[in-house]
């Protein structure tokens, strides 16, 4: 959750000097490091990744606005569904959807409190939390990004969890120095996820924040960096970012056929990119900037 009135951050010059060379999150499963290594600094562990993050002094959140991170819950993975419904479908069990996207019911085992919560649309007690709050990321590097990168960050499944609303709103935009989940058994996984997000996006930590994270990870030195979990396409196929997705349905693109592509990766796999307005398979959903040319990048 994000509020605009915090004053922690990093001067731009410090961040530029301290930017990390590693941009991606290391895919890893749960459990100890390969070969039985569980000590701090083991490859693939949150503790090791934390040691690689840039440390910079706190600064001002001046200039932060939620709108700087794009439209809320944008369909950044081109699967036809908004990010909120993608994350609900990923994190809830017994999910019921309508129109192929909208999650209308399901059950959450809340990672922040350890409780089970029934979700019913319109009467929700569930929020989608930015594990690294947008307003916390702003002064620690995000203020220097372009709008496209901020939008990706705000909708990255790695940085999103479906959680109990009251706990999330207690957190506000606090970092690890100010807030940890009520359920202590989730502290290691929570901090590991924050580290993974900051590593992926080259965000800095303050000295106090790093110390708070180290204190948590000292109890679980083998904690692995998480992956985000990719949303599924509305039909249940694909993996949410286009790879392995279904291609076209309903024809081959010739006369008399109706072509429908699940996302831009499917268009490219079919050898049809870019699509222009009027071409078989062109839809405004694929043409995200509305210039009449879809899947051009």
PDB file of C-alpha atoms in Angstrom:
ATOM      1  CA  UNK A   1       0.000   0.000   0.000  1.00  0.00           C
ATOM      2  CA  UNK A   2       1.196   3.495  -0.790  1.00  0.00           C
ATOM      3  CA  UNK A   3       0.826   6.892   0.781  1.00  0.00           C
ATOM      4  CA  UNK A   4       2.456  10.046  -0.546  1.00  0.00           C
ATOM      5  CA  UNK A   5       3.757  11.564   2.688  1.00  0.00           C
ATOM      6  CA  UNK A   6       6.994   9.796   3.625  1.00  0.00           C
ATOM      7  CA  UNK A   7      10.477  11.229   3.615  1.00  0.00           C
ATOM      8  CA  UNK A   8      12.852   8.411   2.937  1.00  0.00           C
ATOM      9  CA  UNK A   9      14.851   8.084  -0.253  1.00  0.00           C
ATOM     10  CA  UNK A  10      18.026   8.476  -2.225  1.00  0.00           C
ATOM     11  CA  UNK A  11      19.550  11.445  -4.037  1.00  0.00           C
ATOM     12  CA  UNK A  12      19.724  10.837  -7.778  1.00  0.00           C
ATOM     13  CA  UNK A  13      23.495  11.200  -7.976  1.00  0.00           C
ATOM     14  CA  UNK A  14      24.092   8.583  -5.298  1.00  0.00           C
ATOM     15  CA  UNK A  15      21.829   6.108  -7.023  1.00  0.00           C
ATOM     16  CA  UNK A  16      23.495   6.595 -10.397  1.00  0.00           C
ATOM     17  CA  UNK A  17      26.891   5.965  -8.874  1.00  0.00           C
ATOM     18  CA  UNK A  18      25.709   2.905  -6.971  1.00  0.00           C
ATOM     19  CA  UNK A  19      23.524   1.229  -9.630  1.00  0.00           C
ATOM     20  CA  UNK A  20      23.842  -2.527  -9.678  1.00  0.00           C
ATOM     21  CA  UNK A  21      24.917  -4.504 -12.705  1.00  0.00           C
ATOM     22  CA  UNK A  22      22.448  -7.294 -11.984  1.00  0.00           C
ATOM     23  CA  UNK A  23      18.946  -6.531 -13.198  1.00  0.00           C
ATOM     24  CA  UNK A  24      17.161  -9.886 -13.077  1.00  0.00           C
ATOM     25  CA  UNK A  25      15.789 -11.923 -10.212  1.00  0.00           C
ATOM     26  CA  UNK A  26      17.432 -15.321  -9.807  1.00  0.00           C
ATOM     27  CA  UNK A  27      14.788 -18.019 -10.301  1.00  0.00           C
ATOM     28  CA  UNK A  28      14.846 -20.429  -7.401  1.00  0.00           C
ATOM     29  CA  UNK A  29      12.547 -22.710  -5.537  1.00  0.00           C
ATOM     30  CA  UNK A  30      11.993 -22.955  -1.831  1.00  0.00           C
ATOM     31  CA  UNK A  31      14.437 -24.622   0.514  1.00  0.00           C
ATOM     32  CA  UNK A  32      18.156 -24.479   1.213  1.00  0.00           C
ATOM     33  CA  UNK A  33      20.818 -23.580  -1.281  1.00  0.00           C
ATOM     34  CA  UNK A  34      21.986 -26.335  -3.659  1.00  0.00           C
ATOM     35  CA  UNK A  35      24.572 -28.609  -2.136  1.00  0.00           C
ATOM     36  CA  UNK A  36      23.281 -28.026   1.357  1.00  0.00           C
ATOM     37  CA  UNK A  37      24.794 -24.546   1.722  1.00  0.00           C
ATOM     38  CA  UNK A  38      22.660 -22.430   4.032  1.00  0.00           C
ATOM     39  CA  UNK A  39      25.094 -19.789   5.225  1.00  0.00           C
ATOM     40  CA  UNK A  40      24.764 -16.093   4.478  1.00  0.00           C
ATOM     41  CA  UNK A  41      26.221 -15.324   1.080  1.00  0.00           C
ATOM     42  CA  UNK A  42      25.175 -18.626  -0.500  1.00  0.00           C
ATOM     43  CA  UNK A  43      24.363 -18.252  -4.193  1.00  0.00           C
ATOM     44  CA  UNK A  44      20.695 -17.589  -4.811  1.00  0.00           C
ATOM     45  CA  UNK A  45      19.881 -16.662  -1.231  1.00  0.00           C
ATOM     46  CA  UNK A  46      18.180 -13.479  -0.126  1.00  0.00           C
ATOM     47  CA  UNK A  47      21.059 -12.792   2.263  1.00  0.00           C
ATOM     48  CA  UNK A  48      23.575 -12.875  -0.579  1.00  0.00           C
ATOM     49  CA  UNK A  49      21.431 -10.660  -2.790  1.00  0.00           C
ATOM     50  CA  UNK A  50      20.918  -8.169   0.034  1.00  0.00           C
ATOM     51  CA  UNK A  51      24.664  -7.758   0.258  1.00  0.00           C
ATOM     52  CA  UNK A  52      24.721  -6.695  -3.398  1.00  0.00           C
ATOM     53  CA  UNK A  53      22.137  -3.913  -3.075  1.00  0.00           C
ATOM     54  CA  UNK A  54      23.241  -0.310  -3.185  1.00  0.00           C
ATOM     55  CA  UNK A  55      23.084   1.443   0.192  1.00  0.00           C
ATOM     56  CA  UNK A  56      22.286   5.140   0.133  1.00  0.00           C
ATOM     57  CA  UNK A  57      21.070   7.739   2.609  1.00  0.00           C
ATOM     58  CA  UNK A  58      17.425   8.537   3.115  1.00  0.00           C
ATOM     59  CA  UNK A  59      16.023  11.386   1.097  1.00  0.00           C
ATOM     60  CA  UNK A  60      12.787  13.112   0.153  1.00  0.00           C
ATOM     61  CA  UNK A  61       9.726  11.606  -1.536  1.00  0.00           C
ATOM     62  CA  UNK A  62       9.009  14.961  -3.145  1.00  0.00           C
ATOM     63  CA  UNK A  63       7.329  14.573  -6.514  1.00  0.00           C
ATOM     64  CA  UNK A  64       5.774  11.176  -5.813  1.00  0.00           C
ATOM     65  CA  UNK A  65       2.255  10.662  -7.158  1.00  0.00           C
ATOM     66  CA  UNK A  66       0.516   7.336  -7.754  1.00  0.00           C
ATOM     67  CA  UNK A  67      -0.148   8.416 -11.335  1.00  0.00           C
ATOM     68  CA  UNK A  68       3.601   8.409 -11.994  1.00  0.00           C
ATOM     69  CA  UNK A  69       3.345   4.594 -12.036  1.00  0.00           C
ATOM     70  CA  UNK A  70       0.717   4.472 -14.762  1.00  0.00           C
ATOM     71  CA  UNK A  71      -2.883   3.357 -14.729  1.00  0.00           C
ATOM     72  CA  UNK A  72      -3.666   1.117 -11.792  1.00  0.00           C
ATOM     73  CA  UNK A  73      -3.740  -2.595 -12.606  1.00  0.00           C
ATOM     74  CA  UNK A  74      -2.867  -2.176 -16.269  1.00  0.00           C
ATOM     75  CA  UNK A  75      -2.704  -5.299 -18.439  1.00  0.00           C
ATOM     76  CA  UNK A  76       1.064  -5.225 -18.827  1.00  0.00           C
ATOM     77  CA  UNK A  77       1.383  -8.914 -19.739  1.00  0.00           C
ATOM     78  CA  UNK A  78      -1.068  -8.679 -22.664  1.00  0.00           C
ATOM     79  CA  UNK A  79      -3.184 -11.586 -21.423  1.00  0.00           C
ATOM     80  CA  UNK A  80      -6.387  -9.578 -21.666  1.00  0.00           C
ATOM     81  CA  UNK A  81      -6.948  -9.271 -17.907  1.00  0.00           C
ATOM     82  CA  UNK A  82      -6.072  -6.509 -15.448  1.00  0.00           C
ATOM     83  CA  UNK A  83      -3.277  -7.152 -12.970  1.00  0.00           C
ATOM     84  CA  UNK A  84      -5.579  -7.192  -9.923  1.00  0.00           C
ATOM     85  CA  UNK A  85      -7.566 -10.113 -11.303  1.00  0.00           C
ATOM     86  CA  UNK A  86      -4.369 -11.854 -12.391  1.00  0.00           C
ATOM     87  CA  UNK A  87      -3.008 -11.748  -8.836  1.00  0.00           C
ATOM     88  CA  UNK A  88      -6.312 -12.786  -7.259  1.00  0.00           C
ATOM     89  CA  UNK A  89      -6.433 -15.766  -9.630  1.00  0.00           C
ATOM     90  CA  UNK A  90      -2.824 -16.657  -8.759  1.00  0.00           C
ATOM     91  CA  UNK A  91      -3.087 -16.347  -4.963  1.00  0.00           C
ATOM     92  CA  UNK A  92      -6.630 -17.563  -4.239  1.00  0.00           C
ATOM     93  CA  UNK A  93      -7.886 -21.130  -4.342  1.00  0.00           C
ATOM     94  CA  UNK A  94     -11.267 -22.304  -5.588  1.00  0.00           C
ATOM     95  CA  UNK A  95     -11.396 -19.327  -7.950  1.00  0.00           C
ATOM     96  CA  UNK A  96     -14.577 -18.564  -9.858  1.00  0.00           C
ATOM     97  CA  UNK A  97     -14.288 -16.173 -12.824  1.00  0.00           C
ATOM     98  CA  UNK A  98     -16.707 -14.486 -15.134  1.00  0.00           C
ATOM     99  CA  UNK A  99     -15.951 -13.125 -18.633  1.00  0.00           C
ATOM    100  CA  UNK A 100     -12.680 -15.072 -18.562  1.00  0.00           C
ATOM    101  CA  UNK A 101     -10.985 -12.491 -16.335  1.00  0.00           C
ATOM    102  CA  UNK A 102     -12.990 -11.085 -13.439  1.00  0.00           C
ATOM    103  CA  UNK A 103     -12.472 -13.047 -10.219  1.00  0.00           C
ATOM    104  CA  UNK A 104     -15.813 -13.169  -8.424  1.00  0.00           C
ATOM    105  CA  UNK A 105     -14.995 -15.536  -5.575  1.00  0.00           C
ATOM    106  CA  UNK A 106     -12.302 -17.667  -4.011  1.00  0.00           C
ATOM    107  CA  UNK A 107     -10.422 -18.259  -0.764  1.00  0.00           C
ATOM    108  CA  UNK A 108      -7.153 -16.672   0.368  1.00  0.00           C
ATOM    109  CA  UNK A 109      -4.759 -18.084   2.912  1.00  0.00           C
ATOM    110  CA  UNK A 110      -3.383 -14.705   3.909  1.00  0.00           C
ATOM    111  CA  UNK A 111       0.425 -14.697   4.118  1.00  0.00           C
ATOM    112  CA  UNK A 112       0.470 -11.645   6.403  1.00  0.00           C
ATOM    113  CA  UNK A 113      -1.818 -12.966   9.143  1.00  0.00           C
ATOM    114  CA  UNK A 114      -2.008 -16.715   8.462  1.00  0.00           C
ATOM    115  CA  UNK A 115      -5.817 -16.575   8.359  1.00  0.00           C
ATOM    116  CA  UNK A 116      -8.190 -17.876   5.700  1.00  0.00           C
ATOM    117  CA  UNK A 117     -10.382 -15.247   4.075  1.00  0.00           C
ATOM    118  CA  UNK A 118     -13.312 -15.782   1.768  1.00  0.00           C
ATOM    119  CA  UNK A 119     -13.293 -13.442  -1.225  1.00  0.00           C
ATOM    120  CA  UNK A 120     -16.528 -12.310  -2.848  1.00  0.00           C
ATOM    121  CA  UNK A 121     -16.434  -9.476  -5.326  1.00  0.00           C
ATOM    122  CA  UNK A 122     -18.082  -6.341  -3.984  1.00  0.00           C
ATOM    123  CA  UNK A 123     -17.546  -7.439  -0.380  1.00  0.00           C
ATOM    124  CA  UNK A 124     -13.817  -7.904  -0.412  1.00  0.00           C
ATOM    125  CA  UNK A 125     -11.554  -7.862   2.641  1.00  0.00           C
ATOM    126  CA  UNK A 126      -8.548  -8.494   0.399  1.00  0.00           C
ATOM    127  CA  UNK A 127      -6.055  -5.987  -1.001  1.00  0.00           C
ATOM    128  CA  UNK A 128      -3.312  -6.441  -3.558  1.00  0.00           C
ATOM    129  CA  UNK A 129      -0.190  -5.189  -1.790  1.00  0.00           C
ATOM    130  CA  UNK A 130       2.924  -3.756  -3.403  1.00  0.00           C
ATOM    131  CA  UNK A 131       5.489  -5.557  -1.262  1.00  0.00           C
ATOM    132  CA  UNK A 132       7.909  -2.731  -2.019  1.00  0.00           C
ATOM    133  CA  UNK A 133       5.554   0.233  -1.855  1.00  0.00           C
ATOM    134  CA  UNK A 134       5.515   2.558  -4.839  1.00  0.00           C
ATOM    135  CA  UNK A 135       6.104   5.570  -2.631  1.00  0.00           C
ATOM    136  CA  UNK A 136       9.035   3.772  -0.981  1.00  0.00           C
ATOM    137  CA  UNK A 137      10.537   2.903  -4.378  1.00  0.00           C
ATOM    138  CA  UNK A 138      10.199   6.485  -5.645  1.00  0.00           C
ATOM    139  CA  UNK A 139      13.068   8.077  -3.678  1.00  0.00           C
ATOM    140  CA  UNK A 140      15.197   4.932  -3.871  1.00  0.00           C
ATOM    141  CA  UNK A 141      15.503   4.878  -7.638  1.00  0.00           C
ATOM    142  CA  UNK A 142      12.072   4.904  -9.278  1.00  0.00           C
ATOM    143  CA  UNK A 143      11.956   8.683  -9.608  1.00  0.00           C
ATOM    144  CA  UNK A 144      14.633   8.361 -12.310  1.00  0.00           C
ATOM    145  CA  UNK A 145      12.756   5.790 -14.396  1.00  0.00           C
ATOM    146  CA  UNK A 146      10.551   6.470 -17.364  1.00  0.00           C
ATOM    147  CA  UNK A 147       6.791   5.917 -17.141  1.00  0.00           C
ATOM    148  CA  UNK A 148       6.966   2.553 -18.899  1.00  0.00           C
ATOM    149  CA  UNK A 149       9.383   1.065 -16.352  1.00  0.00           C
ATOM    150  CA  UNK A 150       7.332   2.406 -13.456  1.00  0.00           C
ATOM    151  CA  UNK A 151       4.195   0.841 -14.906  1.00  0.00           C
ATOM    152  CA  UNK A 152       5.936  -2.515 -15.222  1.00  0.00           C
ATOM    153  CA  UNK A 153       7.146  -2.244 -11.635  1.00  0.00           C
ATOM    154  CA  UNK A 154       3.659  -1.413 -10.335  1.00  0.00           C
ATOM    155  CA  UNK A 155       2.209  -4.463 -12.093  1.00  0.00           C
ATOM    156  CA  UNK A 156       5.049  -6.976 -11.648  1.00  0.00           C
ATOM    157  CA  UNK A 157       3.733 -10.178 -10.012  1.00  0.00           C
ATOM    158  CA  UNK A 158       7.021 -10.436  -8.103  1.00  0.00           C
ATOM    159  CA  UNK A 159       6.072  -7.285  -6.196  1.00  0.00           C
ATOM    160  CA  UNK A 160       2.413  -8.146  -5.629  1.00  0.00           C
ATOM    161  CA  UNK A 161       0.595 -10.291  -3.075  1.00  0.00           C
ATOM    162  CA  UNK A 162      -3.095 -10.728  -2.282  1.00  0.00           C
ATOM    163  CA  UNK A 163      -3.356 -10.034   1.455  1.00  0.00           C
ATOM    164  CA  UNK A 164      -5.773  -9.188   4.247  1.00  0.00           C
ATOM    165  CA  UNK A 165      -6.822  -5.553   3.779  1.00  0.00           C
ATOM    166  CA  UNK A 166      -6.484  -4.417   7.380  1.00  0.00           C
ATOM    167  CA  UNK A 167      -2.906  -5.663   7.705  1.00  0.00           C
ATOM    168  CA  UNK A 168      -1.979  -4.061   4.403  1.00  0.00           C
ATOM    169  CA  UNK A 169      -3.385  -0.701   5.427  1.00  0.00           C
ATOM    170  CA  UNK A 170      -1.491  -0.866   8.699  1.00  0.00           C
ATOM    171  CA  UNK A 171       1.694  -1.312   6.693  1.00  0.00           C
ATOM    172  CA  UNK A 172       1.113   1.799   4.596  1.00  0.00           C
ATOM    173  CA  UNK A 173       4.320   2.527   2.703  1.00  0.00           C
ATOM    174  CA  UNK A 174       6.640   1.300   5.438  1.00  0.00           C
ATOM    175  CA  UNK A 175       9.855  -0.532   4.623  1.00  0.00           C
ATOM    176  CA  UNK A 176      11.354  -3.287   6.793  1.00  0.00           C
ATOM    177  CA  UNK A 177      12.438  -0.801   9.447  1.00  0.00           C
ATOM    178  CA  UNK A 178       8.819   0.168  10.079  1.00  0.00           C
ATOM    179  CA  UNK A 179       6.651  -2.853   9.330  1.00  0.00           C
ATOM    180  CA  UNK A 180       6.768  -6.632   9.117  1.00  0.00           C
ATOM    181  CA  UNK A 181       3.787  -8.990   8.736  1.00  0.00           C
ATOM    182  CA  UNK A 182       1.907  -9.900  11.939  1.00  0.00           C
ATOM    183  CA  UNK A 183       2.601 -13.589  11.238  1.00  0.00           C
ATOM    184  CA  UNK A 184       6.252 -13.975  12.226  1.00  0.00           C
ATOM    185  CA  UNK A 185       6.541 -17.226  10.265  1.00  0.00           C
ATOM    186  CA  UNK A 186       6.261 -15.159   7.072  1.00  0.00           C
ATOM    187  CA  UNK A 187       8.993 -12.645   7.942  1.00  0.00           C
ATOM    188  CA  UNK A 188      11.763 -14.452   6.053  1.00  0.00           C
ATOM    189  CA  UNK A 189       9.725 -14.941   2.886  1.00  0.00           C
ATOM    190  CA  UNK A 190       8.477 -11.354   3.047  1.00  0.00           C
ATOM    191  CA  UNK A 191      11.935  -9.810   3.364  1.00  0.00           C
ATOM    192  CA  UNK A 192      13.295 -12.165   0.695  1.00  0.00           C
ATOM    193  CA  UNK A 193      10.608 -10.902  -1.679  1.00  0.00           C
ATOM    194  CA  UNK A 194      11.501  -7.283  -0.946  1.00  0.00           C
ATOM    195  CA  UNK A 195      15.152  -8.075  -1.643  1.00  0.00           C
ATOM    196  CA  UNK A 196      14.243  -9.843  -4.900  1.00  0.00           C
ATOM    197  CA  UNK A 197      12.221  -6.846  -6.077  1.00  0.00           C
ATOM    198  CA  UNK A 198      14.969  -4.385  -5.186  1.00  0.00           C
ATOM    199  CA  UNK A 199      17.569  -6.521  -6.924  1.00  0.00           C
ATOM    200  CA  UNK A 200      15.483  -6.878 -10.078  1.00  0.00           C
ATOM    201  CA  UNK A 201      14.819  -3.149 -10.350  1.00  0.00           C
ATOM    202  CA  UNK A 202      18.157  -1.931  -8.949  1.00  0.00           C
ATOM    203  CA  UNK A 203      16.534  -0.076  -6.074  1.00  0.00           C
ATOM    204  CA  UNK A 204      18.648   1.030  -3.131  1.00  0.00           C
ATOM    205  CA  UNK A 205      18.164   0.394   0.572  1.00  0.00           C
ATOM    206  CA  UNK A 206      18.967   2.705   3.444  1.00  0.00           C
ATOM    207  CA  UNK A 207      21.499   1.658   6.065  1.00  0.00           C
ATOM    208  CA  UNK A 208      18.718   1.150   8.632  1.00  0.00           C
ATOM    209  CA  UNK A 209      16.595  -0.813   6.177  1.00  0.00           C
ATOM    210  CA  UNK A 210      19.476  -3.136   5.310  1.00  0.00           C
ATOM    211  CA  UNK A 211      20.155  -3.730   9.016  1.00  0.00           C
ATOM    212  CA  UNK A 212      16.488  -4.602   9.618  1.00  0.00           C
ATOM    213  CA  UNK A 213      16.532  -7.038   6.696  1.00  0.00           C
ATOM    214  CA  UNK A 214      19.776  -8.633   7.872  1.00  0.00           C
ATOM    215  CA  UNK A 215      18.267  -9.159  11.309  1.00  0.00           C
ATOM    216  CA  UNK A 216      15.339 -11.077   9.806  1.00  0.00           C
ATOM    217  CA  UNK A 217      17.463 -13.110   7.395  1.00  0.00           C
ATOM    218  CA  UNK A 218      19.915 -14.080  10.149  1.00  0.00           C
ATOM    219  CA  UNK A 219      17.228 -16.529  11.287  1.00  0.00           C
ATOM    220  CA  UNK A 220      16.937 -18.045   7.800  1.00  0.00           C
ATOM    221  CA  UNK A 221      20.286 -17.653   5.983  1.00  0.00           C
ATOM    222  CA  UNK A 222      19.253 -20.192   3.344  1.00  0.00           C
ATOM    223  CA  UNK A 223      16.057 -18.337   2.358  1.00  0.00           C
ATOM    224  CA  UNK A 224      15.887 -18.303  -1.427  1.00  0.00           C
ATOM    225  CA  UNK A 225      14.887 -15.420  -3.651  1.00  0.00           C
ATOM    226  CA  UNK A 226      11.299 -15.924  -4.832  1.00  0.00           C
ATOM    227  CA  UNK A 227       9.941 -15.708  -8.336  1.00  0.00           C
ATOM    228  CA  UNK A 228       6.760 -13.777  -9.019  1.00  0.00           C
ATOM    229  CA  UNK A 229       4.508 -16.502 -10.350  1.00  0.00           C
ATOM    230  CA  UNK A 230       3.103 -15.697 -13.772  1.00  0.00           C
ATOM    231  CA  UNK A 231      -0.631 -15.091 -14.322  1.00  0.00           C
ATOM    232  CA  UNK A 232      -2.419 -17.436 -16.652  1.00  0.00           C
ATOM    233  CA  UNK A 233      -4.165 -16.355 -19.811  1.00  0.00           C
ATOM    234  CA  UNK A 234      -7.972 -16.119 -19.473  1.00  0.00           C
ATOM    235  CA  UNK A 235      -8.465 -19.514 -21.143  1.00  0.00           C
ATOM    236  CA  UNK A 236      -6.071 -21.157 -18.701  1.00  0.00           C
ATOM    237  CA  UNK A 237      -3.344 -21.485 -21.311  1.00  0.00           C
ATOM    238  CA  UNK A 238      -0.054 -19.669 -21.466  1.00  0.00           C
ATOM    239  CA  UNK A 239       2.026 -18.385 -18.616  1.00  0.00           C
ATOM    240  CA  UNK A 240       1.030 -14.744 -18.518  1.00  0.00           C
ATOM    241  CA  UNK A 241       3.997 -13.167 -20.233  1.00  0.00           C
ATOM    242  CA  UNK A 242       3.375 -14.645 -23.648  1.00  0.00           C
ATOM    243  CA  UNK A 243       5.879 -17.492 -23.681  1.00  0.00           C
ATOM    244  CA  UNK A 244       4.081 -20.765 -24.176  1.00  0.00           C
ATOM    245  CA  UNK A 245       0.836 -18.940 -24.865  1.00  0.00           C
ATOM    246  CA  UNK A 246      -1.774 -19.941 -27.343  1.00  0.00           C
ATOM    247  CA  UNK A 247      -1.517 -18.370 -30.747  1.00  0.00           C
ATOM    248  CA  UNK A 248      -4.538 -17.587 -32.877  1.00  0.00           C
ATOM    249  CA  UNK A 249      -7.920 -19.237 -32.962  1.00  0.00           C
ATOM    250  CA  UNK A 250     -10.735 -19.327 -35.443  1.00  0.00           C
ATOM    251  CA  UNK A 251      -8.917 -19.244 -38.762  1.00  0.00           C
ATOM    252  CA  UNK A 252      -5.628 -18.734 -40.488  1.00  0.00           C
ATOM    253  CA  UNK A 253      -5.959 -15.096 -41.398  1.00  0.00           C
ATOM    254  CA  UNK A 254      -7.297 -15.735 -44.853  1.00  0.00           C
ATOM    255  CA  UNK A 255     -10.615 -14.506 -46.151  1.00  0.00           C
ATOM    256  CA  UNK A 256     -13.607 -15.890 -44.325  1.00  0.00           C
ATOM    257  CA  UNK A 257     -11.668 -16.587 -41.114  1.00  0.00           C
ATOM    258  CA  UNK A 258     -11.651 -14.704 -37.807  1.00  0.00           C
ATOM    259  CA  UNK A 259      -8.247 -14.378 -36.199  1.00  0.00           C
ATOM    260  CA  UNK A 260      -7.850 -13.734 -32.471  1.00  0.00           C
ATOM    261  CA  UNK A 261      -4.464 -13.527 -30.780  1.00  0.00           C
ATOM    262  CA  UNK A 262      -4.045 -14.050 -27.052  1.00  0.00           C
ATOM    263  CA  UNK A 263      -1.220 -11.485 -26.828  1.00  0.00           C
ATOM    264  CA  UNK A 264       1.588  -9.886 -28.802  1.00  0.00           C
ATOM    265  CA  UNK A 265       3.930 -12.857 -28.352  1.00  0.00           C
ATOM    266  CA  UNK A 266       1.334 -14.994 -30.117  1.00  0.00           C
ATOM    267  CA  UNK A 267       1.246 -12.437 -32.947  1.00  0.00           C
ATOM    268  CA  UNK A 268       5.019 -12.606 -33.271  1.00  0.00           C
ATOM    269  CA  UNK A 269       5.059 -16.399 -33.156  1.00  0.00           C
ATOM    270  CA  UNK A 270       2.579 -16.394 -36.040  1.00  0.00           C
ATOM    271  CA  UNK A 271       4.865 -14.077 -37.999  1.00  0.00           C
ATOM    272  CA  UNK A 272       2.189 -11.383 -38.213  1.00  0.00           C
ATOM    273  CA  UNK A 273       3.789  -8.545 -36.223  1.00  0.00           C
ATOM    274  CA  UNK A 274       3.223  -5.692 -36.466  1.00  0.00           C
ATOM    275  CA  UNK A 275      -0.541  -5.604 -36.917  1.00  0.00           C
ATOM    276  CA  UNK A 276      -2.177  -2.529 -38.396  1.00  0.00           C
ATOM    277  CA  UNK A 277      -5.728  -1.392 -37.808  1.00  0.00           C
ATOM    278  CA  UNK A 278      -7.883  -3.408 -40.200  1.00  0.00           C
ATOM    279  CA  UNK A 279      -5.528  -6.389 -40.346  1.00  0.00           C
ATOM    280  CA  UNK A 280      -6.965  -9.792 -39.324  1.00  0.00           C
ATOM    281  CA  UNK A 281      -6.404 -10.172 -35.574  1.00  0.00           C
ATOM    282  CA  UNK A 282      -5.864  -6.465 -34.847  1.00  0.00           C
ATOM    283  CA  UNK A 283      -7.621  -5.320 -31.662  1.00  0.00           C
ATOM    284  CA  UNK A 284      -7.349  -2.179 -29.558  1.00  0.00           C
ATOM    285  CA  UNK A 285      -6.394  -4.442 -26.646  1.00  0.00           C
ATOM    286  CA  UNK A 286      -3.139  -5.275 -28.458  1.00  0.00           C
ATOM    287  CA  UNK A 287      -2.577  -1.686 -29.576  1.00  0.00           C
ATOM    288  CA  UNK A 288      -1.728  -0.301 -26.152  1.00  0.00           C
ATOM    289  CA  UNK A 289      -0.638   3.174 -27.267  1.00  0.00           C
ATOM    290  CA  UNK A 290      -3.603   3.561 -29.647  1.00  0.00           C
ATOM    291  CA  UNK A 291      -1.551   4.546 -32.677  1.00  0.00           C
ATOM    292  CA  UNK A 292      -3.159   1.997 -35.000  1.00  0.00           C
ATOM    293  CA  UNK A 293      -0.140  -0.318 -34.966  1.00  0.00           C
ATOM    294  CA  UNK A 294      -0.161  -3.246 -32.547  1.00  0.00           C
ATOM    295  CA  UNK A 295       2.782  -5.351 -31.368  1.00  0.00           C
ATOM    296  CA  UNK A 296       5.339  -3.139 -33.064  1.00  0.00           C
ATOM    297  CA  UNK A 297       8.037  -3.354 -30.372  1.00  0.00           C
TER     298      UNK A 297
END
